[in-house]
mmCIF file of C-alpha atoms in Angstrom:
data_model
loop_
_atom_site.group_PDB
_atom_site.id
_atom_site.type_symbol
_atom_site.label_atom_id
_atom_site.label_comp_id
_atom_site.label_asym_id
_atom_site.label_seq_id
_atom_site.Cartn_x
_atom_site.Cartn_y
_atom_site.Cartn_z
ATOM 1 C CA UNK A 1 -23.186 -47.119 -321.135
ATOM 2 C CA UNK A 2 -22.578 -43.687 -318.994
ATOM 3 C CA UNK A 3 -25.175 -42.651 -321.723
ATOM 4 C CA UNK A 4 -27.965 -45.064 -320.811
ATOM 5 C CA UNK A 5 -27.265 -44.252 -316.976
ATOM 6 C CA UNK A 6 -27.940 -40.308 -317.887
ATOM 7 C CA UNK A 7 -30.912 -40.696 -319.717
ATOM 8 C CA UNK A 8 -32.606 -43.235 -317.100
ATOM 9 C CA UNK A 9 -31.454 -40.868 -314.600
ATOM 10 C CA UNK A 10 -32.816 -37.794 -316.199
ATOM 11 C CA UNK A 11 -36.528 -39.505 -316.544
ATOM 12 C CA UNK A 12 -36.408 -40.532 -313.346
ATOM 13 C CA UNK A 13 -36.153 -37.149 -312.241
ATOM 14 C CA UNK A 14 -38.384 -35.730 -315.008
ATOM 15 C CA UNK A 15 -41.221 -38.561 -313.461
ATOM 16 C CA UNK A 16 -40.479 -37.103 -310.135
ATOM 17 C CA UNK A 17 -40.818 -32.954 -311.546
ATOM 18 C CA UNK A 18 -44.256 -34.011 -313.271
ATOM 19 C CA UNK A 19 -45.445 -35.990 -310.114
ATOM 20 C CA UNK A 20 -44.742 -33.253 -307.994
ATOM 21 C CA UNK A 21 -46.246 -30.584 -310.353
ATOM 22 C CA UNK A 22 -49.539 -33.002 -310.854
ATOM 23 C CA UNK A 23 -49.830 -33.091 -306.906
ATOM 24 C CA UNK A 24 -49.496 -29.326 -306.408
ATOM 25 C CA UNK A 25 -51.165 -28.325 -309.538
ATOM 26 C CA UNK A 26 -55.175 -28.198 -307.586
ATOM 27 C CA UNK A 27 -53.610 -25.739 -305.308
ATOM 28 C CA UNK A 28 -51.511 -23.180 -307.401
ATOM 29 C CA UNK A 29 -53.779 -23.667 -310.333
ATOM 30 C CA UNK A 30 -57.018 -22.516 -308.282
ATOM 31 C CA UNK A 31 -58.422 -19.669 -310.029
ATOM 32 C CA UNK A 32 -58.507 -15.977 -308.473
ATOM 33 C CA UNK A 33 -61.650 -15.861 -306.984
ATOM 34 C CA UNK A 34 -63.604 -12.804 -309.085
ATOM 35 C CA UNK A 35 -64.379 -9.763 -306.846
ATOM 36 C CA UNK A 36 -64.487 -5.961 -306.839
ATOM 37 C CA UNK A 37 -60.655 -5.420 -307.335
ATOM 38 C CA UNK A 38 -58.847 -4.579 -310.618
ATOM 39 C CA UNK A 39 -59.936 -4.816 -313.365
ATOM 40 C CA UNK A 40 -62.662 -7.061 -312.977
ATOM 41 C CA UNK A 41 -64.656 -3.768 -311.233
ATOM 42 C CA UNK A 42 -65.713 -0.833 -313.301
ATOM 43 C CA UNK A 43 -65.073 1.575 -310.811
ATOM 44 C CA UNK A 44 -61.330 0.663 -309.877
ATOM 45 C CA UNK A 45 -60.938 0.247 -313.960
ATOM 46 C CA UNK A 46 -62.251 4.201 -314.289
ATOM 47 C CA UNK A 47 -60.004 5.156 -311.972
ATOM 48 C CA UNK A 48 -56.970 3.529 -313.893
ATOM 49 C CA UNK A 49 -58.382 5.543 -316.789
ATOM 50 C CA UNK A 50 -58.720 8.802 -315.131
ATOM 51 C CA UNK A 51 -55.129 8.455 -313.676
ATOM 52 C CA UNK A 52 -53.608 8.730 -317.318
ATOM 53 C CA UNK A 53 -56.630 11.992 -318.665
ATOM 54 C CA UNK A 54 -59.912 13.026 -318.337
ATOM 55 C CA UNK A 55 -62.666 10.233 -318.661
ATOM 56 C CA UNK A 56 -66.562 9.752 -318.469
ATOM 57 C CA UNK A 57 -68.135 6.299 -316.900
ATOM 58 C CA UNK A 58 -71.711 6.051 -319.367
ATOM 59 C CA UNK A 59 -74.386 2.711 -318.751
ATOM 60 C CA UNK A 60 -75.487 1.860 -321.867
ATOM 61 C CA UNK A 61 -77.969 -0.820 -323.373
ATOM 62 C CA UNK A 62 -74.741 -3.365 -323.474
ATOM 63 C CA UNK A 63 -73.392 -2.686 -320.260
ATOM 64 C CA UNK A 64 -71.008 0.148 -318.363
ATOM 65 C CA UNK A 65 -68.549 1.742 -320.869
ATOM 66 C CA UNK A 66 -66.149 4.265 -320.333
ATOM 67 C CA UNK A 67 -64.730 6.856 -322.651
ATOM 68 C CA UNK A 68 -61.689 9.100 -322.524
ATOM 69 C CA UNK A 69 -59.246 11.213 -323.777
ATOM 70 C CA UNK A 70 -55.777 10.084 -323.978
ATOM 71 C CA UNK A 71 -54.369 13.689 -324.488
ATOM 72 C CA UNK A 72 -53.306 13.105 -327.733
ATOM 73 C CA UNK A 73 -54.753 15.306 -329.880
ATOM 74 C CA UNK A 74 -57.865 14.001 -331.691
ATOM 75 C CA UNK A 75 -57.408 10.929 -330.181
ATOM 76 C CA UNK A 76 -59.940 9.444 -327.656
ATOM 77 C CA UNK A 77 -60.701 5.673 -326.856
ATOM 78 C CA UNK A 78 -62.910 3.609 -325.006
ATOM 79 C CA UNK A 79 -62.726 0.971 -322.628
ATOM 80 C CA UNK A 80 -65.995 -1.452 -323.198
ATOM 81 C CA UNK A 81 -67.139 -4.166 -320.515
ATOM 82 C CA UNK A 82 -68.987 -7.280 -320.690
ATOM 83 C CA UNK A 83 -69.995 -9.954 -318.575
ATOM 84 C CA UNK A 84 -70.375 -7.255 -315.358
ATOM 85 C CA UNK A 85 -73.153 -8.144 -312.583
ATOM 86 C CA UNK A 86 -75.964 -5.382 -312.121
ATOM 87 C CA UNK A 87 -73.465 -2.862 -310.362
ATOM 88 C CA UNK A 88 -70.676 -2.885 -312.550
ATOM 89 C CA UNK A 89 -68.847 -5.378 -310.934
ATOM 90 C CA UNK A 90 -66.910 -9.138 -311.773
ATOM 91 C CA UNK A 91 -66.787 -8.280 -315.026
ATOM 92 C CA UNK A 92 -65.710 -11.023 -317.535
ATOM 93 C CA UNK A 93 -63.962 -8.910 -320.003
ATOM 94 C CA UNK A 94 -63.325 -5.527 -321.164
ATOM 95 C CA UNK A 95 -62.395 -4.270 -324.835
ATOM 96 C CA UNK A 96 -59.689 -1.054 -325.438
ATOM 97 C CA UNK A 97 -60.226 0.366 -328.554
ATOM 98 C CA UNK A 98 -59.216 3.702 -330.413
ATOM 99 C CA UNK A 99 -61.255 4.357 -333.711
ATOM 100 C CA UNK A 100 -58.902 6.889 -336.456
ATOM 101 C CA UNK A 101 -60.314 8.722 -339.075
ATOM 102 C CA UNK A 102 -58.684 9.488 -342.796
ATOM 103 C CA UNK A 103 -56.870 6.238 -342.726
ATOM 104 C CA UNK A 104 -57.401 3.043 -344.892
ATOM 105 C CA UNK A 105 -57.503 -0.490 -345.002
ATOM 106 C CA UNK A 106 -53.793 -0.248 -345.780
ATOM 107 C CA UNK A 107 -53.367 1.046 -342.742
ATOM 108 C CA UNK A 108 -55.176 -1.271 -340.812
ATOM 109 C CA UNK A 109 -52.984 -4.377 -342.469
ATOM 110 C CA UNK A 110 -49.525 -2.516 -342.195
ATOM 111 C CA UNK A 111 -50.319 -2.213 -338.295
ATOM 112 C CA UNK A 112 -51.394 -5.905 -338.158
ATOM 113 C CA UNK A 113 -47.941 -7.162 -340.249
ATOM 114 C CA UNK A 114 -45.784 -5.088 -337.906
ATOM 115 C CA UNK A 115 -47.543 -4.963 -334.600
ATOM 116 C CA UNK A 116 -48.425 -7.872 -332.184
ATOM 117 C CA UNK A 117 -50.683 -6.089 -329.921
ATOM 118 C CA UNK A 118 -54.211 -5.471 -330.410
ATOM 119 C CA UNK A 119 -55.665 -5.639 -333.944
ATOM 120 C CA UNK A 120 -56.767 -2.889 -336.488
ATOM 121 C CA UNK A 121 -59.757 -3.476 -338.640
ATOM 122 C CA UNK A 122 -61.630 -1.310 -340.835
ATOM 123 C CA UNK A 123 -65.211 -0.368 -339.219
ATOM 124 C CA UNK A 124 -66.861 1.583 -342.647
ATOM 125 C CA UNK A 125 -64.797 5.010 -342.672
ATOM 126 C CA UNK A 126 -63.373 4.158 -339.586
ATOM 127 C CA UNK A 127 -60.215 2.246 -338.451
ATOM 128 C CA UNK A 128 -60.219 0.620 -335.085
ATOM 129 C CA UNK A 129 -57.843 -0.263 -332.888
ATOM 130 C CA UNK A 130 -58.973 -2.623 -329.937
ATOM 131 C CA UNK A 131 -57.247 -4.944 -327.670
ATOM 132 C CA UNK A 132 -59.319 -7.748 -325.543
ATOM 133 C CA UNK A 133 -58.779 -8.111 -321.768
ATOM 134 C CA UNK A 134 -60.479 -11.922 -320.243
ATOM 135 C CA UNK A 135 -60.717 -10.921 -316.624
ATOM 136 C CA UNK A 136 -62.143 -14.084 -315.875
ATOM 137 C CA UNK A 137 -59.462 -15.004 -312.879
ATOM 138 C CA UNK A 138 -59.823 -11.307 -311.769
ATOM 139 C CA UNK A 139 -56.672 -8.644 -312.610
ATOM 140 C CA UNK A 140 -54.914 -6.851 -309.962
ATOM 141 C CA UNK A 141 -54.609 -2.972 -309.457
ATOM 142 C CA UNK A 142 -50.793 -3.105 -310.152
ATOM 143 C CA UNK A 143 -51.657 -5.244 -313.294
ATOM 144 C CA UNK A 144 -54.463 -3.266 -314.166
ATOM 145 C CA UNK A 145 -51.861 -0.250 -314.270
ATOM 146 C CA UNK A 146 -49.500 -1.850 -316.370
ATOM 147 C CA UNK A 147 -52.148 -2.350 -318.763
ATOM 148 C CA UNK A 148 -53.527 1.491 -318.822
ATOM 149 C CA UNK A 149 -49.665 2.176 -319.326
ATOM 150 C CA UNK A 150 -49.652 -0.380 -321.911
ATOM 151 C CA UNK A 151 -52.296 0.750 -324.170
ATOM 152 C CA UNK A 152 -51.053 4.587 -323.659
ATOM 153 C CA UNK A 153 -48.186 3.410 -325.533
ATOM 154 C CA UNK A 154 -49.499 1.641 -328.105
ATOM 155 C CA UNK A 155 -51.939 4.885 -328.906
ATOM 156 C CA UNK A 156 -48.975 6.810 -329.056
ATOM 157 C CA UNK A 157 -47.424 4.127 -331.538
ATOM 158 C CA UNK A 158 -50.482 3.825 -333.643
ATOM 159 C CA UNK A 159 -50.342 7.811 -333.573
ATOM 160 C CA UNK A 160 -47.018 8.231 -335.222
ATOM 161 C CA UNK A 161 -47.119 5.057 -337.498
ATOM 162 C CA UNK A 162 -50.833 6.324 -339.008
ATOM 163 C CA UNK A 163 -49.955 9.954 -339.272
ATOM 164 C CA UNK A 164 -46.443 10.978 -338.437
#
């Protein structure tokens, strides 16, 4: 019977874990509240940009997009908002994405079999690479970082697997 005394023992506990988690869960579950920090500004996001090369802040028709050079040769990429208030700010979501020439829709579903981050798709002549941000709960500078660093490295990836 040791058995049966373990098991009721270990739901009681469980009952107690999800109790506890049910009663704390409004306050650690609280979303960030959006502001101007991270990557949920334009401004702090162009600076992320800028850190890693040269880069260019453009309004458009759609909203505030940025473009840049990632000092790798031919390769440039974008960083596309939506969702941002009149000034560029508490911004719901931003795209990265990389367009290659000379490569095929072969290319495009080798990187998708072998790669779990962003997606490649065929855009007529062009491939693109692009990876979807939801800044929704805000993003922090340091995170916002480790994303610019991210996506460096996954240009330089897509770099050698396309053409190297």
């Amino acid at each position: 019977m040791k058995g049966g005394v373990l098991a009721e023992q270990v739901m009681r506990h469980a009952k107690a874990w999800v109790v506890a988690a049910l009663l704390s869960a409004p306050v650690s579950a609280a979303p960030a509240q959006p502001g101007p920090n991270g990557g949920t500004d334009v401004q702090r996001v162009f600076q992320a940009v800028q850190s890693i090369g040269p880069a260019t802040l453009k309004q458009s028709k759609d909203g505030p997009r940025i473009t840049a050079e990632a000092g790798l040769g031919p390769i440039g990429y974008a960083v596309v908002f939506s969702g941002c208030d009149a000034a560029g700010r508490y911004c719901t979501h931003m795209v990265l994405e990389v367009l290659w020439r000379d490569l095929a829709l072969d290319d495009a579903a080798r990187w998708n079999r072998e790669w779990r981050a962003g997606r490649a798709y065929m855009d007529g002549d062009l491939l693109v690479l692009d990876h979807w941000v939801s800044l929704g709960g805000g993003m922090s500078d340091e995170s916002l970082t480790e994303l610019m660093v991210w996506w460096m490295y996954i240009m330089y990836e897509a770099r050698a697997q396309f053409y190297d």
